[in-house]
Amino acid sequence: MNEPIRITAPQGVAPAPQYSHVVMGTGRFVAVSGQLALDEAGGLVGAGDPAAQAAQVFENLRRCLAAAGASFDDVVKLTYFVTDMGHMPAIRAARSAHIPDDRLPAASAVQVAALVRPEFLMEIEAFAVVGG
């Protein structure tokens, strides 16, 4: 059986406990724009609270993936844009609520000087591959 998503750890590359080095997929590609900590009405969730913002961002990602017929099981890459790398533990905790630690997607984390509005602490985008 051909798996739609396959994860590999290349020989000679240091282990990565927080992400997978290589994730391959066959199927329909889905790109989800960077999501912010906004509720359905466009209001900020979790002012100054990285855990609350991360939880809302992952809920928004879940909804966007579902709209494309995908789920977190289909995610092959996450990109984290954060205003402070100190927010990464909160992001990892929110991610763990949706993605098991033994099936982590490829990932990049980038600290940025600012996001679209100063109250946002993070923005996260996702790439997924659905089906085979």
mmCIF file of N, CA and C in Angstrom:
data_model
loop_
_atom_site.group_PDB
_atom_site.id
_atom_site.type_symbol
_atom_site.label_atom_id
_atom_site.label_comp_id
_atom_site.label_asym_id
_atom_site.label_seq_id
_atom_site.Cartn_x
_atom_site.Cartn_y
_atom_site.Cartn_z
ATOM 1 N N MET A 1 0.845 -1.186 0.000
ATOM 2 C CA MET A 1 0.000 0.000 0.000
ATOM 3 C C MET A 1 0.886 1.244 0.000
ATOM 4 N N ASN A 2 0.564 2.189 -0.832
ATOM 5 C CA ASN A 2 1.319 3.442 -0.920
ATOM 6 C C ASN A 2 0.752 4.435 0.092
ATOM 7 N N GLU A 3 1.566 4.829 1.061
ATOM 8 C CA GLU A 3 1.142 5.772 2.084
ATOM 9 C C GLU A 3 1.090 7.181 1.496
ATOM 10 N N PRO A 4 0.031 7.954 1.775
ATOM 11 C CA PRO A 4 -0.021 9.320 1.254
ATOM 12 C C PRO A 4 1.032 10.228 1.864
ATOM 13 N N ILE A 5 1.454 9.959 3.119
ATOM 14 C CA ILE A 5 2.471 10.764 3.800
ATOM 15 C C ILE A 5 3.539 9.814 4.344
ATOM 16 N N ARG A 6 4.780 10.161 4.097
ATOM 17 C CA ARG A 6 5.886 9.354 4.621
ATOM 18 C C ARG A 6 6.916 10.282 5.254
ATOM 19 N N ILE A 7 7.384 9.901 6.435
ATOM 20 C CA ILE A 7 8.371 10.682 7.184
ATOM 21 C C ILE A 7 9.674 9.906 7.196
ATOM 22 N N THR A 8 10.775 10.605 6.986
ATOM 23 C CA THR A 8 12.079 9.954 7.043
ATOM 24 C C THR A 8 13.077 10.840 7.763
ATOM 25 N N ALA A 9 14.031 10.188 8.417
ATOM 26 C CA ALA A 9 15.136 10.889 9.073
ATOM 27 C C ALA A 9 16.409 10.492 8.327
ATOM 28 N N PRO A 10 16.979 11.383 7.535
ATOM 29 C CA PRO A 10 18.157 11.045 6.738
ATOM 30 C C PRO A 10 19.365 10.701 7.600
ATOM 31 N N GLN A 11 20.123 9.720 7.163
ATOM 32 C CA GLN A 11 21.378 9.393 7.839
ATOM 33 C C GLN A 11 22.322 10.581 7.744
ATOM 34 N N GLY A 12 23.076 10.798 8.811
ATOM 35 C CA GLY A 12 24.061 11.873 8.812
ATOM 36 C C GLY A 12 23.510 13.224 9.193
ATOM 37 N N VAL A 13 22.199 13.320 9.487
ATOM 38 C CA VAL A 13 21.582 14.579 9.909
ATOM 39 C C VAL A 13 21.200 14.430 11.378
ATOM 40 N N ALA A 14 21.530 15.409 12.179
ATOM 41 C CA ALA A 14 21.257 15.346 13.617
ATOM 42 C C ALA A 14 19.776 15.119 13.883
ATOM 43 N N PRO A 15 19.442 14.316 14.900
ATOM 44 C CA PRO A 15 18.026 14.084 15.240
ATOM 45 C C PRO A 15 17.322 15.397 15.576
ATOM 46 N N ALA A 16 16.033 15.443 15.278
ATOM 47 C CA ALA A 16 15.227 16.643 15.526
ATOM 48 C C ALA A 16 14.012 16.252 16.363
ATOM 49 N N PRO A 17 14.045 16.498 17.667
ATOM 50 C CA PRO A 17 12.925 16.075 18.510
ATOM 51 C C PRO A 17 11.646 16.899 18.322
ATOM 52 N N GLN A 18 11.726 18.093 17.731
ATOM 53 C CA GLN A 18 10.561 18.969 17.622
ATOM 54 C C GLN A 18 9.934 19.004 16.238
ATOM 55 N N TYR A 19 10.496 18.286 15.272
ATOM 56 C CA TYR A 19 9.964 18.266 13.913
ATOM 57 C C TYR A 19 10.582 17.107 13.165
ATOM 58 N N SER A 20 10.086 16.832 11.957
ATOM 59 C CA SER A 20 10.666 15.817 11.075
ATOM 60 C C SER A 20 11.479 16.521 10.002
ATOM 61 N N HIS A 21 12.626 15.944 9.645
ATOM 62 C CA HIS A 21 13.472 16.560 8.627
ATOM 63 C C HIS A 21 12.845 16.476 7.240
ATOM 64 N N VAL A 22 12.302 15.313 6.882
ATOM 65 C CA VAL A 22 11.767 15.118 5.537
ATOM 66 C C VAL A 22 10.383 14.483 5.639
ATOM 67 N N VAL A 23 9.404 15.115 4.998
ATOM 68 C CA VAL A 23 8.049 14.582 4.925
ATOM 69 C C VAL A 23 7.657 14.609 3.463
ATOM 70 N N MET A 24 7.273 13.436 2.940
ATOM 71 C CA MET A 24 6.911 13.323 1.530
ATOM 72 C C MET A 24 5.450 12.922 1.422
ATOM 73 N N GLY A 25 4.821 13.353 0.362
ATOM 74 C CA GLY A 25 3.430 12.976 0.162
ATOM 75 C C GLY A 25 3.083 12.863 -1.305
ATOM 76 N N THR A 26 2.059 12.070 -1.562
ATOM 77 C CA THR A 26 1.498 11.979 -2.908
ATOM 78 C C THR A 26 0.017 12.285 -2.785
ATOM 79 N N GLY A 27 -0.490 13.153 -3.608
ATOM 80 C CA GLY A 27 -1.898 13.515 -3.535
ATOM 81 C C GLY A 27 -2.098 14.982 -3.849
ATOM 82 N N ARG A 28 -3.195 15.526 -3.344
ATOM 83 C CA ARG A 28 -3.579 16.918 -3.581
ATOM 84 C C ARG A 28 -2.896 17.823 -2.562
ATOM 85 N N PHE A 29 -2.206 18.853 -3.054
ATOM 86 C CA PHE A 29 -1.481 19.793 -2.204
ATOM 87 C C PHE A 29 -2.438 20.862 -1.685
ATOM 88 N N VAL A 30 -2.350 21.164 -0.390
ATOM 89 C CA VAL A 30 -3.160 22.202 0.244
ATOM 90 C C VAL A 30 -2.231 23.164 0.969
ATOM 91 N N ALA A 31 -2.338 24.449 0.679
ATOM 92 C CA ALA A 31 -1.567 25.483 1.372
ATOM 93 C C ALA A 31 -2.529 26.328 2.197
ATOM 94 N N VAL A 32 -2.249 26.446 3.481
ATOM 95 C CA VAL A 32 -3.074 27.261 4.377
ATOM 96 C C VAL A 32 -2.258 28.490 4.765
ATOM 97 N N SER A 33 -2.792 29.652 4.463
ATOM 98 C CA SER A 33 -2.124 30.914 4.797
ATOM 99 C C SER A 33 -1.869 31.003 6.293
ATOM 100 N N GLY A 34 -0.908 31.839 6.649
ATOM 101 C CA GLY A 34 -0.604 32.046 8.053
ATOM 102 C C GLY A 34 -1.853 32.462 8.817
ATOM 103 N N GLN A 35 -2.097 31.763 9.913
ATOM 104 C CA GLN A 35 -3.268 32.036 10.740
ATOM 105 C C GLN A 35 -2.846 32.794 11.987
ATOM 106 N N LEU A 36 -3.727 33.680 12.423
ATOM 107 C CA LEU A 36 -3.506 34.524 13.593
ATOM 108 C C LEU A 36 -4.509 34.164 14.677
ATOM 109 N N ALA A 37 -4.343 34.706 15.857
ATOM 110 C CA ALA A 37 -5.222 34.437 16.994
ATOM 111 C C ALA A 37 -6.469 35.315 16.923
ATOM 112 N N LEU A 38 -7.294 35.037 15.911
ATOM 113 C CA LEU A 38 -8.545 35.766 15.728
ATOM 114 C C LEU A 38 -9.720 34.813 15.869
ATOM 115 N N ASP A 39 -10.781 35.277 16.538
ATOM 116 C CA ASP A 39 -11.992 34.467 16.619
ATOM 117 C C ASP A 39 -12.814 34.658 15.348
ATOM 118 N N GLU A 40 -13.969 34.009 15.290
ATOM 119 C CA GLU A 40 -14.809 34.057 14.082
ATOM 120 C C GLU A 40 -15.232 35.464 13.696
ATOM 121 N N ALA A 41 -15.338 36.365 14.670
ATOM 122 C CA ALA A 41 -15.760 37.738 14.396
ATOM 123 C C ALA A 41 -14.575 38.653 14.097
ATOM 124 N N GLY A 42 -13.350 38.113 14.134
ATOM 125 C CA GLY A 42 -12.172 38.925 13.863
ATOM 126 C C GLY A 42 -11.570 39.574 15.090
ATOM 127 N N GLY A 43 -12.033 39.162 16.279
ATOM 128 C CA GLY A 43 -11.486 39.710 17.516
ATOM 129 C C GLY A 43 -10.260 38.949 17.984
ATOM 130 N N LEU A 44 -9.334 39.644 18.583
ATOM 131 C CA LEU A 44 -8.123 39.044 19.120
ATOM 132 C C LEU A 44 -8.467 38.094 20.260
ATOM 133 N N VAL A 45 -7.845 36.933 20.259
ATOM 134 C CA VAL A 45 -7.971 35.971 21.357
ATOM 135 C C VAL A 45 -6.628 35.926 22.086
ATOM 136 N N GLY A 46 -6.637 36.109 23.395
ATOM 137 C CA GLY A 46 -5.434 35.927 24.194
ATOM 138 C C GLY A 46 -4.434 37.064 24.138
ATOM 139 N N ALA A 47 -4.872 38.277 24.328
ATOM 140 C CA ALA A 47 -3.938 39.412 24.321
ATOM 141 C C ALA A 47 -2.802 39.159 25.303
ATOM 142 N N GLY A 48 -1.564 39.169 24.810
ATOM 143 C CA GLY A 48 -0.394 38.974 25.654
ATOM 144 C C GLY A 48 -0.187 37.561 26.171
ATOM 145 N N ASP A 49 -1.005 36.613 25.739
ATOM 146 C CA ASP A 49 -0.970 35.232 26.253
ATOM 147 C C ASP A 49 -0.590 34.257 25.135
ATOM 148 N N PRO A 50 0.677 33.827 25.065
ATOM 149 C CA PRO A 50 1.092 32.948 23.972
ATOM 150 C C PRO A 50 0.323 31.627 23.916
ATOM 151 N N ALA A 51 -0.020 31.052 25.078
ATOM 152 C CA ALA A 51 -0.750 29.773 25.077
ATOM 153 C C ALA A 51 -2.144 29.939 24.485
ATOM 154 N N ALA A 52 -2.847 30.997 24.868
ATOM 155 C CA ALA A 52 -4.190 31.235 24.336
ATOM 156 C C ALA A 52 -4.132 31.551 22.845
ATOM 157 N N GLN A 53 -3.141 32.338 22.434
ATOM 158 C CA GLN A 53 -3.013 32.646 21.013
ATOM 159 C C GLN A 53 -2.691 31.385 20.217
ATOM 160 N N ALA A 54 -1.776 30.566 20.721
ATOM 161 C CA ALA A 54 -1.412 29.338 20.008
ATOM 162 C C ALA A 54 -2.618 28.413 19.866
ATOM 163 N N ALA A 55 -3.400 28.277 20.929
ATOM 164 C CA ALA A 55 -4.589 27.421 20.867
ATOM 165 C C ALA A 55 -5.555 27.918 19.793
ATOM 166 N N GLN A 56 -5.768 29.234 19.726
ATOM 167 C CA GLN A 56 -6.671 29.785 18.718
ATOM 168 C C GLN A 56 -6.110 29.615 17.313
ATOM 169 N N VAL A 57 -4.814 29.828 17.143
ATOM 170 C CA VAL A 57 -4.191 29.658 15.829
ATOM 171 C C VAL A 57 -4.363 28.226 15.347
ATOM 172 N N PHE A 58 -4.119 27.243 16.214
ATOM 173 C CA PHE A 58 -4.273 25.847 15.792
ATOM 174 C C PHE A 58 -5.741 25.505 15.515
ATOM 175 N N GLU A 59 -6.668 26.113 16.238
ATOM 176 C CA GLU A 59 -8.084 25.903 15.922
ATOM 177 C C GLU A 59 -8.409 26.483 14.545
ATOM 178 N N ASN A 60 -7.868 27.659 14.242
ATOM 179 C CA ASN A 60 -8.082 28.249 12.922
ATOM 180 C C ASN A 60 -7.451 27.384 11.830
ATOM 181 N N LEU A 61 -6.255 26.858 12.081
ATOM 182 C CA LEU A 61 -5.629 25.946 11.115
ATOM 183 C C LEU A 61 -6.513 24.723 10.899
ATOM 184 N N ARG A 62 -7.047 24.151 11.992
ATOM 185 C CA ARG A 62 -7.924 22.981 11.885
ATOM 186 C C ARG A 62 -9.126 23.280 11.000
ATOM 187 N N ARG A 63 -9.735 24.428 11.210
ATOM 188 C CA ARG A 63 -10.909 24.808 10.413
ATOM 189 C C ARG A 63 -10.546 25.010 8.944
ATOM 190 N N CYS A 64 -9.406 25.632 8.682
ATOM 191 C CA CYS A 64 -8.970 25.836 7.297
ATOM 192 C C CYS A 64 -8.669 24.507 6.617
ATOM 193 N N LEU A 65 -7.984 23.625 7.319
ATOM 194 C CA LEU A 65 -7.697 22.304 6.755
ATOM 195 C C LEU A 65 -8.988 21.556 6.453
ATOM 196 N N ALA A 66 -9.930 21.589 7.390
ATOM 197 C CA ALA A 66 -11.218 20.903 7.187
ATOM 198 C C ALA A 66 -11.945 21.452 5.970
ATOM 199 N N ALA A 67 -11.877 22.756 5.755
ATOM 200 C CA ALA A 67 -12.531 23.364 4.591
ATOM 201 C C ALA A 67 -11.942 22.846 3.280
ATOM 202 N N ALA A 68 -10.691 22.380 3.338
ATOM 203 C CA ALA A 68 -10.019 21.831 2.148
ATOM 204 C C ALA A 68 -10.116 20.307 2.100
ATOM 205 N N GLY A 69 -10.897 19.721 3.018
ATOM 206 C CA GLY A 69 -11.010 18.272 3.063
ATOM 207 C C GLY A 69 -9.783 17.609 3.654
ATOM 208 N N ALA A 70 -9.068 18.333 4.502
ATOM 209 C CA ALA A 70 -7.831 17.829 5.104
ATOM 210 C C ALA A 70 -7.943 17.879 6.621
ATOM 211 N N SER A 71 -6.950 17.288 7.277
ATOM 212 C CA SER A 71 -6.849 17.335 8.733
ATOM 213 C C SER A 71 -5.376 17.469 9.095
ATOM 214 N N PHE A 72 -5.104 17.535 10.380
ATOM 215 C CA PHE A 72 -3.708 17.611 10.816
ATOM 216 C C PHE A 72 -2.938 16.349 10.439
ATOM 217 N N ASP A 73 -3.636 15.239 10.208
ATOM 218 C CA ASP A 73 -2.968 14.012 9.750
ATOM 219 C C ASP A 73 -2.319 14.206 8.384
ATOM 220 N N ASP A 74 -2.791 15.174 7.613
ATOM 221 C CA ASP A 74 -2.308 15.422 6.263
ATOM 222 C C ASP A 74 -1.206 16.484 6.205
ATOM 223 N N VAL A 75 -0.933 17.155 7.313
ATOM 224 C CA VAL A 75 0.033 18.255 7.326
ATOM 225 C C VAL A 75 1.452 17.714 7.157
ATOM 226 N N VAL A 76 2.171 18.299 6.201
ATOM 227 C CA VAL A 76 3.554 17.896 5.947
ATOM 228 C C VAL A 76 4.549 18.980 6.368
ATOM 229 N N LYS A 77 4.072 20.222 6.557
ATOM 230 C CA LYS A 77 4.996 21.320 6.897
ATOM 231 C C LYS A 77 4.249 22.400 7.647
ATOM 232 N N LEU A 78 4.847 22.867 8.730
ATOM 233 C CA LEU A 78 4.358 24.027 9.470
ATOM 234 C C LEU A 78 5.466 25.066 9.495
ATOM 235 N N THR A 79 5.084 26.323 9.330
ATOM 236 C CA THR A 79 6.040 27.416 9.471
ATOM 237 C C THR A 79 5.512 28.343 10.559
ATOM 238 N N TYR A 80 6.360 28.579 11.559
ATOM 239 C CA TYR A 80 6.004 29.415 12.698
ATOM 240 C C TYR A 80 6.725 30.754 12.561
ATOM 241 N N PHE A 81 5.967 31.820 12.588
ATOM 242 C CA PHE A 81 6.515 33.168 12.630
ATOM 243 C C PHE A 81 6.179 33.705 14.018
ATOM 244 N N VAL A 82 7.184 34.011 14.813
ATOM 245 C CA VAL A 82 6.963 34.436 16.193
ATOM 246 C C VAL A 82 7.709 35.736 16.469
ATOM 247 N N THR A 83 7.133 36.536 17.331
ATOM 248 C CA THR A 83 7.798 37.779 17.714
ATOM 249 C C THR A 83 8.821 37.545 18.813
ATOM 250 N N ASP A 84 8.775 36.347 19.429
ATOM 251 C CA ASP A 84 9.722 35.986 20.486
ATOM 252 C C ASP A 84 9.839 34.469 20.507
ATOM 253 N N MET A 85 11.045 33.940 20.371
ATOM 254 C CA MET A 85 11.243 32.489 20.391
ATOM 255 C C MET A 85 10.795 31.875 21.711
ATOM 256 N N GLY A 86 10.646 32.700 22.733
ATOM 257 C CA GLY A 86 10.133 32.228 24.013
ATOM 258 C C GLY A 86 8.703 31.725 23.942
ATOM 259 N N HIS A 87 7.999 32.000 22.838
ATOM 260 C CA HIS A 87 6.630 31.523 22.665
ATOM 261 C C HIS A 87 6.576 30.084 22.141
ATOM 262 N N MET A 88 7.713 29.519 21.732
ATOM 263 C CA MET A 88 7.716 28.183 21.127
ATOM 264 C C MET A 88 7.180 27.088 22.052
ATOM 265 N N PRO A 89 7.463 27.079 23.354
ATOM 266 C CA PRO A 89 6.862 26.035 24.198
ATOM 267 C C PRO A 89 5.328 26.048 24.165
ATOM 268 N N ALA A 90 4.723 27.230 24.155
ATOM 269 C CA ALA A 90 3.263 27.322 24.076
ATOM 270 C C ALA A 90 2.770 26.810 22.726
ATOM 271 N N ILE A 91 3.503 27.111 21.675
ATOM 272 C CA ILE A 91 3.131 26.638 20.341
ATOM 273 C C ILE A 91 3.241 25.115 20.275
ATOM 274 N N ARG A 92 4.321 24.566 20.827
ATOM 275 C CA ARG A 92 4.492 23.105 20.815
ATOM 276 C C ARG A 92 3.385 22.416 21.600
ATOM 277 N N ALA A 93 2.975 22.997 22.707
ATOM 278 C CA ALA A 93 1.885 22.416 23.500
ATOM 279 C C ALA A 93 0.580 22.422 22.707
ATOM 280 N N ALA A 94 0.286 23.522 22.028
ATOM 281 C CA ALA A 94 -0.925 23.594 21.206
ATOM 282 C C ALA A 94 -0.840 22.613 20.040
ATOM 283 N N ARG A 95 0.331 22.517 19.434
ATOM 284 C CA ARG A 95 0.524 21.566 18.337
ATOM 285 C C ARG A 95 0.303 20.139 18.814
ATOM 286 N N SER A 96 0.823 19.805 19.996
ATOM 287 C CA SER A 96 0.682 18.447 20.530
ATOM 288 C C SER A 96 -0.769 18.060 20.780
ATOM 289 N N ALA A 97 -1.639 19.031 20.965
ATOM 290 C CA ALA A 97 -3.064 18.744 21.129
ATOM 291 C C ALA A 97 -3.701 18.285 19.816
ATOM 292 N N HIS A 98 -3.014 18.532 18.690
ATOM 293 C CA HIS A 98 -3.552 18.193 17.365
ATOM 294 C C HIS A 98 -2.715 17.185 16.589
ATOM 295 N N ILE A 99 -1.412 17.155 16.864
ATOM 296 C CA ILE A 99 -0.493 16.306 16.097
ATOM 297 C C ILE A 99 0.331 15.489 17.078
ATOM 298 N N PRO A 100 0.292 14.153 16.971
ATOM 299 C CA PRO A 100 1.088 13.347 17.903
ATOM 300 C C PRO A 100 2.584 13.552 17.689
ATOM 301 N N ASP A 101 3.330 13.452 18.781
ATOM 302 C CA ASP A 101 4.775 13.691 18.730
ATOM 303 C C ASP A 101 5.524 12.670 17.886
ATOM 304 N N ASP A 102 4.905 11.526 17.602
ATOM 305 C CA ASP A 102 5.583 10.529 16.764
ATOM 306 C C ASP A 102 5.252 10.715 15.284
ATOM 307 N N ARG A 103 4.542 11.807 14.934
ATOM 308 C CA ARG A 103 4.160 12.072 13.555
ATOM 309 C C ARG A 103 4.279 13.563 13.241
ATOM 310 N N LEU A 104 5.405 14.144 13.662
ATOM 311 C CA LEU A 104 5.591 15.584 13.495
ATOM 312 C C LEU A 104 5.911 15.933 12.047
ATOM 313 N N PRO A 105 5.319 17.013 11.537
ATOM 314 C CA PRO A 105 5.642 17.453 10.184
ATOM 315 C C PRO A 105 7.000 18.150 10.140
ATOM 316 N N ALA A 106 7.481 18.407 8.945
ATOM 317 C CA ALA A 106 8.633 19.281 8.778
ATOM 318 C C ALA A 106 8.232 20.653 9.322
ATOM 319 N N ALA A 107 9.205 21.433 9.768
ATOM 320 C CA ALA A 107 8.861 22.719 10.369
ATOM 321 C C ALA A 107 10.019 23.698 10.279
ATOM 322 N N SER A 108 9.658 24.975 10.284
ATOM 323 C CA SER A 108 10.626 26.061 10.389
ATOM 324 C C SER A 108 10.052 27.071 11.367
ATOM 325 N N ALA A 109 10.912 27.644 12.194
ATOM 326 C CA ALA A 109 10.506 28.694 13.119
ATOM 327 C C ALA A 109 11.357 29.924 12.838
ATOM 328 N N VAL A 110 10.691 31.052 12.678
ATOM 329 C CA VAL A 110 11.374 32.292 12.329
ATOM 330 C C VAL A 110 10.934 33.382 13.301
ATOM 331 N N GLN A 111 11.895 34.023 13.955
ATOM 332 C CA GLN A 111 11.558 35.174 14.789
ATOM 333 C C GLN A 111 11.515 36.401 13.895
ATOM 334 N N VAL A 112 10.421 37.147 14.006
ATOM 335 C CA VAL A 112 10.226 38.337 13.179
ATOM 336 C C VAL A 112 10.142 39.571 14.074
ATOM 337 N N ALA A 113 10.460 40.715 13.502
ATOM 338 C CA ALA A 113 10.405 41.967 14.260
ATOM 339 C C ALA A 113 8.967 42.344 14.599
ATOM 340 N N ALA A 114 8.040 42.011 13.702
ATOM 341 C CA ALA A 114 6.637 42.359 13.923
ATOM 342 C C ALA A 114 5.756 41.540 12.993
ATOM 343 N N LEU A 115 4.498 41.424 13.381
ATOM 344 C CA LEU A 115 3.481 40.831 12.518
ATOM 345 C C LEU A 115 2.550 41.962 12.074
ATOM 346 N N VAL A 116 1.456 41.630 11.434
ATOM 347 C CA VAL A 116 0.595 42.643 10.825
ATOM 348 C C VAL A 116 0.037 43.647 11.845
ATOM 349 N N ARG A 117 -0.168 43.185 13.089
ATOM 350 C CA ARG A 117 -0.587 44.080 14.179
ATOM 351 C C ARG A 117 0.250 43.741 15.408
ATOM 352 N N PRO A 118 0.593 44.735 16.216
ATOM 353 C CA PRO A 118 1.512 44.508 17.339
ATOM 354 C C PRO A 118 0.992 43.534 18.397
ATOM 355 N N GLU A 119 -0.314 43.348 18.507
ATOM 356 C CA GLU A 119 -0.854 42.455 19.537
ATOM 357 C C GLU A 119 -0.705 40.969 19.187
ATOM 358 N N PHE A 120 -0.394 40.666 17.922
ATOM 359 C CA PHE A 120 -0.204 39.269 17.526
ATOM 360 C C PHE A 120 1.188 38.805 17.930
ATOM 361 N N LEU A 121 1.250 37.657 18.583
ATOM 362 C CA LEU A 121 2.516 37.090 19.033
ATOM 363 C C LEU A 121 3.064 36.051 18.059
ATOM 364 N N MET A 122 2.181 35.517 17.199
ATOM 365 C CA MET A 122 2.583 34.455 16.280
ATOM 366 C C MET A 122 1.654 34.392 15.081
ATOM 367 N N GLU A 123 2.173 33.810 14.026
ATOM 368 C CA GLU A 123 1.399 33.485 12.831
ATOM 369 C C GLU A 123 1.941 32.139 12.365
ATOM 370 N N ILE A 124 1.040 31.208 12.022
ATOM 371 C CA ILE A 124 1.464 29.868 11.641
ATOM 372 C C ILE A 124 0.773 29.478 10.335
ATOM 373 N N GLU A 125 1.577 28.984 9.383
ATOM 374 C CA GLU A 125 1.029 28.499 8.122
ATOM 375 C C GLU A 125 1.252 26.999 8.031
ATOM 376 N N ALA A 126 0.443 26.336 7.190
ATOM 377 C CA ALA A 126 0.520 24.884 7.063
ATOM 378 C C ALA A 126 0.465 24.481 5.599
ATOM 379 N N PHE A 127 1.194 23.416 5.289
ATOM 380 C CA PHE A 127 1.094 22.755 3.987
ATOM 381 C C PHE A 127 0.670 21.325 4.253
ATOM 382 N N ALA A 128 -0.258 20.827 3.439
ATOM 383 C CA ALA A 128 -0.775 19.480 3.620
ATOM 384 C C ALA A 128 -0.838 18.771 2.272
ATOM 385 N N VAL A 129 -0.852 17.452 2.325
ATOM 386 C CA VAL A 129 -1.050 16.616 1.146
ATOM 387 C C VAL A 129 -2.184 15.658 1.489
ATOM 388 N N VAL A 130 -3.245 15.687 0.690
ATOM 389 C CA VAL A 130 -4.433 14.893 0.946
ATOM 390 C C VAL A 130 -4.525 13.749 -0.050
ATOM 391 N N GLY A 131 -4.729 12.544 0.447
ATOM 392 C CA GLY A 131 -4.944 11.392 -0.408
ATOM 393 C C GLY A 131 -3.690 10.950 -1.147
ATOM 394 N N GLY A 132 -3.852 9.918 -1.976
ATOM 395 C CA GLY A 132 -2.704 9.380 -2.685
ATOM 396 C C GLY A 132 -2.981 9.132 -4.130
#
